[in-house]
Structures are given as structure tokens and as C-alpha cells.
CSV table of C-alpha atoms and ligand atoms in Angstrom, one decimal:
chain,number,residue,atom,x,y,z
A,29,MET,CA,20.7,19.9,-9.1
A,30,HIS,CA,17.8,18.4,-8.4
A,31,LYS,CA,17.6,16.1,-4.9
A,32,ARG,CA,17.0,12.6,-5.8
A,33,VAL,CA,14.2,10.7,-4.4
A,34,GLY,CA,13.1,7.0,-4.5
A,35,ILE,CA,9.8,6.1,-3.5
A,36,PHE,CA,8.2,3.5,-2.3
A,37,VAL,CA,5.1,1.8,-2.7
A,38,SER,CA,3.2,-1.9,-2.0
A,39,GLY,CA,0.2,-0.5,-3.6
A,40,GLY,CA,-2.2,2.1,-5.4
A,41,GLY,CA,0.6,4.1,-5.0
A,42,SER,CA,-1.8,7.1,-4.9
A,43,ASN,CA,0.5,9.0,-3.1
A,44,MET,CA,3.9,8.5,-4.9
A,45,ARG,CA,1.8,9.6,-7.7
A,46,ALA,CA,1.0,13.6,-6.1
A,47,LEU,CA,4.3,13.4,-5.1
A,48,VAL,CA,6.1,12.2,-8.4
A,49,GLU,CA,3.5,15.5,-9.8
A,50,ASP,CA,4.6,17.8,-7.4
A,51,MET,CA,8.0,17.7,-8.2
A,52,VAL,CA,8.3,20.0,-10.8
A,53,ASP,CA,9.2,23.7,-11.8
A,54,ASP,CA,11.2,25.7,-8.4
A,55,HIS,CA,11.5,22.0,-7.0
A,56,ALA,CA,14.3,20.8,-5.6
A,57,ALA,CA,14.2,17.3,-5.7
A,58,ARG,CA,12.9,15.4,-9.0
A,59,PRO,CA,11.9,11.2,-8.9
A,60,ALA,CA,15.1,9.2,-9.7
A,61,VAL,CA,12.5,5.7,-9.0
A,62,VAL,CA,9.8,3.9,-7.6
A,63,VAL,CA,10.1,0.8,-6.0
A,64,SER,CA,7.8,-2.0,-5.5
A,65,ASN,CA,8.1,-5.6,-3.3
A,66,ASN,CA,5.1,-6.2,-5.1
A,67,ALA,CA,4.9,-6.3,-9.2
A,68,GLY,CA,1.0,-6.3,-9.3
A,69,SER,CA,1.4,-2.6,-7.5
A,70,GLY,CA,-0.3,0.1,-9.1
A,71,GLY,CA,1.8,2.3,-8.4
A,72,ILE,CA,4.2,0.5,-10.2
A,73,ALA,CA,2.1,0.1,-13.5
A,74,TRP,CA,1.9,4.0,-12.7
A,75,ALA,CA,5.4,5.0,-12.9
A,76,LYS,CA,5.8,2.9,-15.6
A,77,ALA,CA,3.5,4.5,-17.1
A,78,HIS,CA,4.2,7.7,-16.5
A,79,GLY,CA,8.3,7.4,-17.8
A,80,ILE,CA,9.7,6.7,-14.2
A,81,ALA,CA,12.5,4.2,-13.4
A,82,THR,CA,10.8,1.3,-10.9
A,83,GLU,CA,12.1,-1.3,-9.0
A,84,VAL,CA,10.6,-4.9,-7.6
A,85,ILE,CA,12.0,-7.0,-5.4
A,86,ASP,CA,9.2,-9.4,-3.8
A,87,HIS,CA,9.8,-10.2,-0.5
A,88,ARG,CA,8.3,-13.6,-0.2
A,89,PRO,CA,11.4,-15.4,-1.2
A,90,PHE,CA,13.0,-14.1,1.1
A,91,GLY,CA,11.5,-15.2,3.3
A,92,GLU,CA,11.7,-14.1,7.2
A,93,ASP,CA,15.6,-13.1,5.9
A,94,ARG,CA,14.7,-9.4,6.5
A,95,ALA,CA,18.4,-9.1,5.8
A,96,GLY,CA,18.9,-10.4,2.8
A,97,PHE,CA,15.4,-8.9,1.4
A,98,GLU,CA,16.8,-4.9,2.1
A,99,ALA,CA,20.3,-6.2,0.9
A,100,ALA,CA,18.8,-6.7,-1.9
A,101,ILE,CA,16.3,-3.6,-2.0
A,102,THR,CA,19.7,-1.7,-2.0
A,103,ALA,CA,21.7,-2.9,-4.7
A,104,ALA,CA,18.1,-2.0,-6.3
A,105,LEU,CA,18.2,1.2,-5.4
A,106,ALA,CA,22.3,2.0,-6.2
A,107,PRO,CA,22.2,2.9,-9.7
A,108,HIS,CA,20.2,5.2,-8.8
A,109,ALA,CA,21.2,7.1,-6.8
A,110,PRO,CA,18.9,8.2,-4.6
A,111,ASP,CA,19.1,11.3,-2.4
A,112,ILE,CA,16.0,11.0,0.1
A,113,LEU,CA,13.4,8.1,0.3
A,114,CYS,CA,9.9,8.7,0.6
A,115,LEU,CA,7.4,6.1,2.1
A,116,ALA,CA,4.2,6.2,0.4
A,117,GLY,CA,2.0,3.2,1.2
A,118,PHE,CA,4.5,0.5,1.4
A,119,MET,CA,3.7,-2.6,3.1
A,120,ARG,CA,6.9,-4.1,5.1
A,121,VAL,CA,8.6,-3.2,8.1
A,122,LEU,CA,12.4,-2.4,7.1
A,123,THR,CA,14.8,-3.2,10.3
A,124,ALA,CA,17.1,-0.8,11.9
A,125,GLY,CA,20.2,-2.2,9.1
A,126,PHE,CA,18.3,-0.7,6.9
A,127,VAL,CA,16.8,2.2,7.5
A,128,THR,CA,19.9,4.1,10.1
A,129,PRO,CA,22.0,4.9,6.9
A,130,TRP,CA,18.9,7.0,5.4
A,131,SER,CA,18.9,8.3,9.0
A,132,GLY,CA,18.0,12.1,8.2
A,133,ARG,CA,16.9,11.6,4.5
A,134,MET,CA,13.9,9.0,4.8
A,135,LEU,CA,10.9,10.0,4.9
A,136,ASN,CA,7.3,8.2,5.6
A,137,ILE,CA,4.1,9.2,5.8
A,138,HIS,CA,1.1,7.8,8.1
A,139,PRO,CA,-2.5,7.9,9.0
A,140,SER,CA,-3.2,9.2,11.8
A,141,LEU,CA,-1.3,12.0,13.7
A,142,LEU,CA,1.4,10.7,15.6
A,143,PRO,CA,2.1,9.7,18.1
A,144,LEU,CA,-1.4,8.7,18.6
A,145,TYR,CA,-2.5,5.3,16.7
A,146,LYS,CA,0.9,4.1,15.5
A,147,GLY,CA,1.0,0.5,13.5
A,148,LEU,CA,-1.6,-1.0,11.6
A,149,HIS,CA,-5.4,-0.2,11.3
A,150,THR,CA,-5.8,3.5,12.3
A,151,HIS,CA,-8.8,5.0,11.9
A,152,ALA,CA,-10.8,2.3,13.3
A,153,ARG,CA,-9.2,2.5,16.4
A,154,ALA,CA,-9.8,6.5,16.0
A,155,LEU,CA,-13.8,5.6,15.1
A,156,LYS,CA,-12.7,3.5,18.6
A,157,ALA,CA,-11.4,6.2,20.2
A,158,GLY,CA,-14.9,9.0,20.1
A,159,ASP,CA,-12.1,11.4,18.7
A,160,THR,CA,-13.4,14.1,16.9
A,161,GLU,CA,-9.8,15.3,14.8
A,162,HIS,CA,-7.8,12.4,13.1
A,163,GLY,CA,-5.2,12.9,10.1
A,164,CYS,CA,-1.9,12.2,8.4
A,165,THR,CA,1.3,13.2,9.7
A,166,VAL,CA,4.9,12.8,7.5
A,167,HIS,CA,7.9,12.2,9.8
A,168,LEU,CA,11.6,10.9,9.4
A,169,VAL,CA,11.6,7.5,9.4
A,170,THR,CA,13.4,5.6,12.6
A,171,PRO,CA,13.8,1.9,13.4
A,172,ALA,CA,10.7,2.2,16.1
A,173,LEU,CA,7.7,2.1,14.2
A,174,ASP,CA,5.7,5.3,12.7
A,175,ASP,CA,8.5,7.0,15.8
A,176,GLY,CA,10.1,9.2,14.7
A,177,PRO,CA,10.4,13.7,14.6
A,178,ILE,CA,7.2,15.1,13.3
A,179,LEU,CA,8.0,16.5,10.1
A,180,GLY,CA,4.4,17.9,9.1
A,181,GLN,CA,0.3,17.0,10.0
A,182,ALA,CA,-2.5,17.6,8.4
A,183,ARG,CA,-5.9,17.0,10.5
A,184,VAL,CA,-9.7,16.3,9.5
A,185,PRO,CA,-13.2,16.2,11.8
A,186,VAL,CA,-14.2,12.8,12.5
A,187,LEU,CA,-18.0,13.2,11.8
A,188,PRO,CA,-21.1,11.2,13.3
A,189,ASP,CA,-21.2,8.7,10.8
A,190,ASP,CA,-18.3,8.3,9.3
A,191,THR,CA,-16.8,4.5,8.9
A,192,PRO,CA,-13.5,2.9,8.9
A,193,ASP,CA,-13.3,3.8,5.2
A,194,THR,CA,-15.4,7.4,5.1
A,195,LEU,CA,-12.6,8.8,7.8
A,196,ALA,CA,-9.7,7.1,5.5
A,197,GLU,CA,-11.1,8.7,2.1
A,198,ARG,CA,-10.9,11.8,4.0
A,199,VAL,CA,-7.7,11.3,5.3
A,200,LEU,CA,-5.9,9.9,2.3
A,201,GLU,CA,-7.1,13.6,0.6
A,202,GLN,CA,-4.8,15.7,2.9
A,203,GLU,CA,-2.3,12.5,2.9
A,204,HIS,CA,-2.2,14.2,-1.0
A,205,ARG,CA,-1.4,17.8,0.0
A,206,LEU,CA,0.2,17.5,3.1
A,207,TYR,CA,3.3,14.8,1.9
A,208,PRO,CA,3.7,16.7,-1.2
A,209,ALA,CA,3.8,19.9,0.8
A,210,VAL,CA,6.6,18.1,3.6
A,211,LEU,CA,8.8,17.1,0.3
A,212,ARG,CA,8.9,20.3,-1.2
A,213,ARG,CA,10.5,22.0,2.8
A,214,PHE,CA,12.5,19.0,3.1
A,215,ALA,CA,14.2,18.7,-0.5
A,216,ALA,CA,15.0,22.6,-0.1
A,217,GLY,CA,17.1,21.8,2.9
A,218,ASP,CA,13.3,23.6,4.9
A,219,THR,CA,12.5,21.8,8.3
A,220,ARG,CA,9.8,23.7,9.4
A,221,ILE,CA,6.8,21.4,10.3
A,222,VAL,CA,3.7,21.5,7.3
A,223,THR,CA,0.9,22.4,9.2
A,224,LEU,CA,-2.6,21.7,7.4
B,22,GRF,C1,-2.4,5.9,3.2
B,22,GRF,O1,-3.5,5.4,3.3
B,22,GRF,C2,-0.9,6.0,3.4
B,22,GRF,O2,-1.2,6.8,4.8
B,22,GRF,C3,0.1,4.7,4.2
B,22,GRF,O3,-1.3,3.8,2.8
B,22,GRF,C4,-2.0,4.2,2.9
B,22,GRF,C5,-0.8,4.6,0.6
B,22,GRF,O4,-1.7,4.5,-0.1
B,22,GRF,N1,0.7,4.3,5.3
B,22,GRF,P1,-1.4,5.3,-1.2
B,22,GRF,O5,-0.9,4.1,-2.4
B,22,GRF,O6,-0.5,6.1,-1.7
B,22,GRF,O7,-3.1,4.7,-2.7
């Protein structure tokens, strides 16, 4: 019986696509639903076109009522019965009220070598710091932002003429390798850290 994975996206969903395309053959998991806060998300369109269930919960009507938004997500998830949640470019902060019940079963990918550069604009911050190395991290989600136990990391060189965009592109290529590799192990109950 495969583990059922819910994948959360806000934008293009390239990480979601990499996860879905890897969940085949002897992979212990299969995609159950793609969730977004953004009806215009390219990830939602791609999931629909590939026969994957989708749920869109627009966060805007909820305003500052994060609990109400998260209750709507929980209700939308229920019929899909996910065992694991993967945040993949999901750009809304989730509160402890949502995260805690998923403790140990919810993953996120962050475009830095955590614990360096939690939060936003990671590539610009790495360049500003003069780092010669950068990368991405898959971690378990805890209520503290970008702070949970690390499940995998991939490193890339920072080149002298890099801009935030060129560096982001190099990191994104590794995200598409790292996240599937981590989920493949995690779904099989193997929490050894993946290092690429
Ligand atoms: C990636 O840069 C990822 O590191 C960050 O959000 C972006 C998602 O891109 N969490 P995509 O929507 O998966 O293409």
C-alpha cells in the first residue's frame, strides 16, 4: 500500500513536478493531491493536466485569519487522506496549529544551506555575504520557520559573476534532484540524510 502524498504549491510547481515524476515503480509513495493558495498556479494546471486531484484554497478572503485559512486546508485535504505533506514553493506561513499535528510527516524545501539564510531572498544574501558555496535543504517542518531537522542538502558553487537569478537557477536544478531523493527515502521509512 503506497503512502499518500499531499504537495503544496503557490507558483510554477517545478519541485512538485519533480516529486510526482519520481513517484513511480518501486517508490513507496504516490501523489494524492496538489494543494495551492493560488488558483493561477502553474503547478495546479500541470497537476490537473496529469490527472492528479487538486484543491485551491485562496488565502485572501481569510485576511489575517490564519486559523480559518488552515481549517479550510485541513477540510480540503481530508477526502484525499494524505500520509505525508510536502511544501514545494508554498509561500504562506503555516502556524503551529496546522504544523504540529503533522509533526514528523511534513517536509519543506528551502533554497539555502540551513541553518544559513532562513526566510526570503536567500540567493541575494549568500552573494552579499561573499559565500563561495550555496545550495538547498529539505527539512521536517516545525512551527519555527525553516528550522526543523534536516533530511537532505545539495551544494552548488557560487561563481564570481553570479546574480541572484543565475544562482537561483543553479540551486533549483539541485532542488529537483534533492527533494525526490529525500522523499523516496522518507516514504520508505529511511531517514538517513541525503547529501548531494
Ligand atoms: C524554489 O526556489 C524553492 O526553493 C522555494 O520556492 C521555489 C519553488 O519553485 N521553496 P517551484 O514552484 O517548485 O518551481
